[in-house]
Amino acid sequence: QHRRYGVRVELLQFAERYVAWHARRVIVPSEYLKRLVVGWRAPEKKISVIYNSVEIADIQKEKGAARADLEIGADEEILVSVGRLVKWKGFSPLIDFFSELAPSRPRLKLVIIGDGPEKDALKTKIWQEEMEGRVILLGKLPREKMLEYVTAADMFILNTCYEGFSHQIIEVMGAGTPVISTAIGGNPEVLRDQENGILVAYNDKRAIKEAIERLLFDTVFAEKLGKNGRKTARDFTVERMMQELINELRVVRKSANS
């Protein structure tokens, strides 16, 4: 927002500010992104937040069936993380945290789904940490297969330092899987700590390890988060988003005609 960059970036910054300043209405998908646009000195009164809709898959399989189909043992503890393999998604430190936790939990595994420029570096880290077979890089999977792993998992973890509005988190919540994620960007607008998920600081090793251990030990708490997460995910419908958008357009039209 405030640092100086080269001419090309500053031209793009000027363009986005110019558009925001002169628009009749600016619609953003999170309060976090609204604060960014306010930082461009756009009038706050003409900025509205309308959360995006998220398609929640009609998952037919229960957790046990998904685990059986994926050949995951009943006593295995599965952590899943999904995202593009880039530095700001925090996969490398997540592997470090897992490596410290792994010796005390021999049935614990971390499954990472996604592809990206950090793939080779993550493979090297797994080898250096002697975590082959415990940390598994599956690459990019079809959505249905990814959701099967999410359904089979004991929890979902996203150690990211930036999220404007995470469709991924809502999709996971729709599957009823407990979520641990960072309290950055738009995440706290979706996740309510200890109610429908667990919020931690980015790269907070102690908090992440404690959250993992609590969800593994306290199955009642984990089930509560999963159940409440499902309820939250149902709010992000196309119908709700379109109705809010129609209401905003009516306001703009009325203002233009007055």
Coordinates of C-alpha atoms in Angstrom, one line a residue:
Q1 CA 0.0 0.0 0.0
H2 CA 2.6 2.5 1.0
R3 CA 6.0 1.4 -0.4
R4 CA 7.5 2.9 -3.6
Y5 CA 8.0 0.7 -6.6
G6 CA 9.1 1.1 -10.2
V7 CA 7.3 3.1 -12.8
R8 CA 5.2 0.2 -14.2
V9 CA 3.8 -0.7 -10.7
E10 CA 3.2 3.0 -9.9
L11 CA 1.2 3.4 -13.1
L12 CA -0.9 0.4 -12.2
Q13 CA -1.4 1.9 -8.7
F14 CA -2.5 5.2 -10.2
A15 CA -5.0 3.4 -12.5
E16 CA -6.6 1.4 -9.7
R17 CA -6.9 4.5 -7.6
Y18 CA -8.3 6.6 -10.5
V19 CA -11.0 3.9 -11.2
A20 CA -11.9 3.6 -7.5
W21 CA -12.1 7.4 -7.0
H22 CA -14.4 7.9 -10.1
A23 CA -16.7 4.9 -9.7
R24 CA -20.2 5.4 -8.5
R25 CA -19.9 2.3 -6.4
V26 CA -17.1 0.0 -5.4
I27 CA -18.0 -3.6 -4.4
V28 CA -15.4 -5.8 -2.7
P29 CA -15.6 -9.4 -1.3
S30 CA -14.3 -8.7 2.2
E31 CA -14.0 -6.0 4.9
Y32 CA -10.2 -6.6 4.6
L33 CA -10.2 -5.6 0.9
K34 CA -12.5 -2.7 1.7
R35 CA -9.8 -1.3 4.1
L36 CA -7.3 -1.6 1.2
V37 CA -9.5 0.4 -1.1
V38 CA -10.1 3.0 1.6
G39 CA -6.3 3.2 1.7
W40 CA -6.4 4.3 -1.9
R41 CA -8.3 7.4 -0.5
A42 CA -11.6 6.2 -2.2
P43 CA -14.6 7.5 -0.2
E44 CA -15.6 4.9 2.3
K45 CA -19.4 5.6 1.9
K46 CA -19.4 4.3 -1.7
I47 CA -17.6 1.0 -0.9
S48 CA -19.8 -2.0 -0.2
V49 CA -18.9 -5.5 0.9
I50 CA -20.6 -8.4 -0.8
Y51 CA -19.1 -11.8 0.0
N52 CA -18.6 -14.1 -3.0
S53 CA -20.7 -17.2 -3.3
V54 CA -18.8 -20.5 -3.0
E55 CA -20.1 -23.7 -4.6
I56 CA -20.3 -26.3 -1.8
A57 CA -19.9 -29.8 -3.2
D58 CA -22.6 -32.3 -2.5
I59 CA -20.3 -34.7 -0.8
Q60 CA -21.8 -38.2 -0.8
K61 CA -19.1 -40.0 1.2
E62 CA -18.8 -40.0 4.9
K63 CA -15.3 -39.7 6.4
G64 CA -14.9 -43.4 7.0
A65 CA -15.9 -44.3 3.4
A66 CA -13.5 -41.7 2.0
R67 CA -10.6 -43.0 4.1
A68 CA -11.3 -46.6 3.0
D69 CA -11.4 -45.5 -0.7
L70 CA -8.1 -43.7 -0.2
E71 CA -6.6 -46.6 1.7
I72 CA -6.1 -44.5 4.8
G73 CA -5.8 -46.7 7.9
A74 CA -8.4 -46.2 10.7
D75 CA -5.7 -45.3 13.2
E76 CA -3.8 -42.8 10.9
E77 CA -4.0 -39.1 11.7
I78 CA -4.3 -37.0 8.5
L79 CA -3.6 -33.3 8.2
V80 CA -4.4 -31.8 4.8
S81 CA -3.3 -28.5 3.3
V82 CA -4.3 -27.2 -0.1
G83 CA -3.0 -24.3 -2.2
R84 CA -0.7 -23.1 -4.8
L85 CA 2.9 -23.9 -3.8
V86 CA 4.2 -20.4 -3.3
K87 CA 6.1 -18.8 -0.4
W88 CA 3.3 -16.8 1.1
K89 CA 1.2 -19.9 1.6
G90 CA 3.6 -21.0 4.3
F91 CA 4.1 -24.7 3.3
S92 CA 7.8 -24.7 4.1
P93 CA 7.4 -23.6 7.7
L94 CA 4.4 -25.9 8.0
I95 CA 6.7 -28.9 7.2
D96 CA 9.1 -27.7 9.8
F97 CA 6.4 -27.6 12.5
F98 CA 5.2 -31.0 11.4
S99 CA 8.7 -32.5 11.6
E100 CA 8.9 -31.4 15.3
L101 CA 5.5 -32.9 16.1
A102 CA 5.9 -36.1 14.1
P103 CA 8.2 -38.1 16.4
S104 CA 5.6 -38.1 19.2
R105 CA 2.8 -39.1 16.8
P106 CA 4.0 -42.0 14.6
R107 CA 0.7 -42.3 12.8
L108 CA 0.5 -38.6 11.9
K109 CA 0.8 -37.6 8.2
L110 CA 0.7 -34.3 6.4
V111 CA -0.8 -34.3 2.9
I112 CA -0.2 -31.2 0.7
I113 CA -2.3 -30.8 -2.4
G114 CA -1.3 -28.3 -5.1
D115 CA 1.3 -27.3 -7.5
G116 CA 3.6 -24.3 -8.0
P117 CA 7.1 -22.9 -8.2
E118 CA 8.0 -24.1 -4.6
K119 CA 7.4 -27.7 -5.4
D120 CA 11.1 -28.7 -5.9
A121 CA 12.2 -26.8 -2.8
L122 CA 9.5 -28.5 -0.7
K123 CA 10.6 -31.9 -2.0
T124 CA 14.2 -31.1 -1.0
K125 CA 13.0 -30.0 2.5
I126 CA 11.0 -33.2 3.0
W127 CA 14.1 -35.2 2.1
Q128 CA 16.3 -33.1 4.4
E129 CA 13.9 -33.5 7.3
E130 CA 13.7 -37.3 6.6
M131 CA 9.9 -37.0 6.3
E132 CA 9.4 -39.1 3.2
G133 CA 6.2 -41.0 3.7
R134 CA 5.1 -38.7 6.5
V135 CA 4.8 -35.5 4.4
I136 CA 3.2 -36.3 1.0
L137 CA 3.1 -33.9 -2.0
L138 CA 0.2 -35.0 -4.2
G139 CA 0.4 -32.2 -6.7
K140 CA -2.7 -30.7 -8.3
L141 CA -5.7 -33.0 -8.1
P142 CA -9.2 -32.8 -9.7
R143 CA -11.6 -31.0 -7.4
E144 CA -13.5 -34.1 -6.6
K145 CA -10.4 -36.0 -5.5
M146 CA -9.1 -33.0 -3.5
L147 CA -12.4 -32.9 -1.6
E148 CA -12.2 -36.6 -1.0
Y149 CA -8.9 -36.1 0.8
V150 CA -10.4 -33.1 2.7
T151 CA -13.4 -35.3 3.8
A152 CA -11.0 -38.1 4.9
A153 CA -8.8 -35.7 6.9
D154 CA -8.8 -35.1 10.6
M155 CA -8.2 -31.4 10.0
F156 CA -7.3 -28.8 7.3
I157 CA -4.4 -26.4 7.9
L158 CA -3.7 -23.1 5.9
N159 CA -0.6 -21.3 7.2
T160 CA -0.8 -18.3 4.8
C161 CA 0.3 -14.7 5.2
Y162 CA -2.2 -13.3 2.7
E163 CA -5.9 -14.1 1.8
G164 CA -8.3 -11.5 0.5
F165 CA -11.3 -13.9 0.7
S166 CA -10.6 -17.6 0.9
H167 CA -13.0 -19.8 -1.1
Q168 CA -10.8 -22.7 -0.1
I169 CA -11.6 -22.4 3.6
I170 CA -15.3 -22.2 3.0
E171 CA -15.2 -25.2 0.7
V172 CA -13.4 -27.2 3.4
M173 CA -15.9 -26.0 6.0
G174 CA -18.7 -27.3 3.7
A175 CA -17.1 -30.7 3.9
G176 CA -17.3 -30.6 7.7
T177 CA -13.6 -30.8 8.3
P178 CA -12.2 -28.7 11.2
V179 CA -10.0 -25.8 10.0
I180 CA -6.9 -24.2 11.4
S181 CA -5.8 -21.0 9.6
T182 CA -4.1 -17.7 10.1
A183 CA -5.9 -14.6 11.4
I184 CA -5.0 -12.5 8.4
G185 CA -6.8 -10.8 5.5
G186 CA -10.4 -11.9 5.2
N187 CA -10.0 -15.1 7.2
P188 CA -11.3 -13.7 10.5
E189 CA -14.5 -12.7 8.7
V190 CA -15.2 -16.3 8.0
L191 CA -13.6 -18.2 10.9
R192 CA -14.7 -17.5 14.4
D193 CA -11.9 -18.7 16.7
Q194 CA -12.9 -21.8 18.8
E195 CA -16.4 -21.7 17.3
N196 CA -16.2 -22.8 13.7
G197 CA -12.4 -23.0 13.4
I198 CA -9.1 -22.1 15.0
L199 CA -7.3 -18.9 14.2
V200 CA -3.5 -18.6 14.7
A201 CA -0.8 -16.1 13.8
Y202 CA 1.2 -16.7 10.6
N203 CA 4.1 -19.0 11.2
D204 CA 3.2 -19.3 14.9
K205 CA 4.8 -22.7 15.6
R206 CA 3.5 -23.1 19.1
A207 CA 0.0 -22.1 18.3
I208 CA -0.2 -24.3 15.3
K209 CA 1.2 -27.3 17.1
E210 CA -1.2 -26.8 20.1
A211 CA -4.2 -26.5 17.7
I212 CA -3.2 -29.7 15.9
E213 CA -2.8 -31.6 19.2
R214 CA -6.1 -30.3 20.6
L215 CA -8.1 -31.4 17.5
L216 CA -6.4 -34.8 17.7
F217 CA -7.1 -35.3 21.4
D218 CA -10.5 -33.6 21.8
T219 CA -12.8 -35.3 19.3
V220 CA -15.9 -33.5 20.7
F221 CA -14.3 -30.1 20.1
A222 CA -13.3 -31.2 16.6
E223 CA -16.8 -32.4 15.8
K224 CA -18.2 -29.0 17.0
L225 CA -15.9 -27.1 14.7
G226 CA -16.8 -29.3 11.8
K227 CA -20.5 -29.0 12.4
N228 CA -20.5 -25.2 12.9
G229 CA -18.2 -24.9 9.8
R230 CA -20.9 -26.6 7.7
K231 CA -23.5 -24.1 8.9
T232 CA -21.2 -21.2 8.1
A233 CA -20.5 -22.5 4.6
R234 CA -24.2 -22.7 3.8
D235 CA -24.4 -18.8 4.1
F236 CA -22.3 -18.3 1.0
T237 CA -24.9 -19.0 -1.7
V238 CA -25.3 -17.6 -5.2
E239 CA -28.8 -16.5 -4.3
R240 CA -27.6 -14.4 -1.3
M241 CA -24.8 -12.9 -3.3
M242 CA -27.0 -12.0 -6.3
Q243 CA -29.7 -10.5 -4.1
E244 CA -27.2 -8.3 -2.3
L245 CA -25.7 -7.2 -5.7
I246 CA -29.2 -6.4 -7.0
N247 CA -29.9 -4.3 -3.9
E248 CA -26.6 -2.4 -4.5
L249 CA -27.5 -1.7 -8.2
R250 CA -30.9 -0.4 -7.2
V251 CA -29.2 2.1 -4.8
V252 CA -26.8 3.2 -7.6
R253 CA -29.7 3.6 -10.1
K254 CA -31.8 5.5 -7.6
S255 CA -28.8 7.8 -6.9
A256 CA -28.2 8.4 -10.6
N257 CA -31.9 9.3 -11.2
S258 CA -32.2 11.6 -8.2

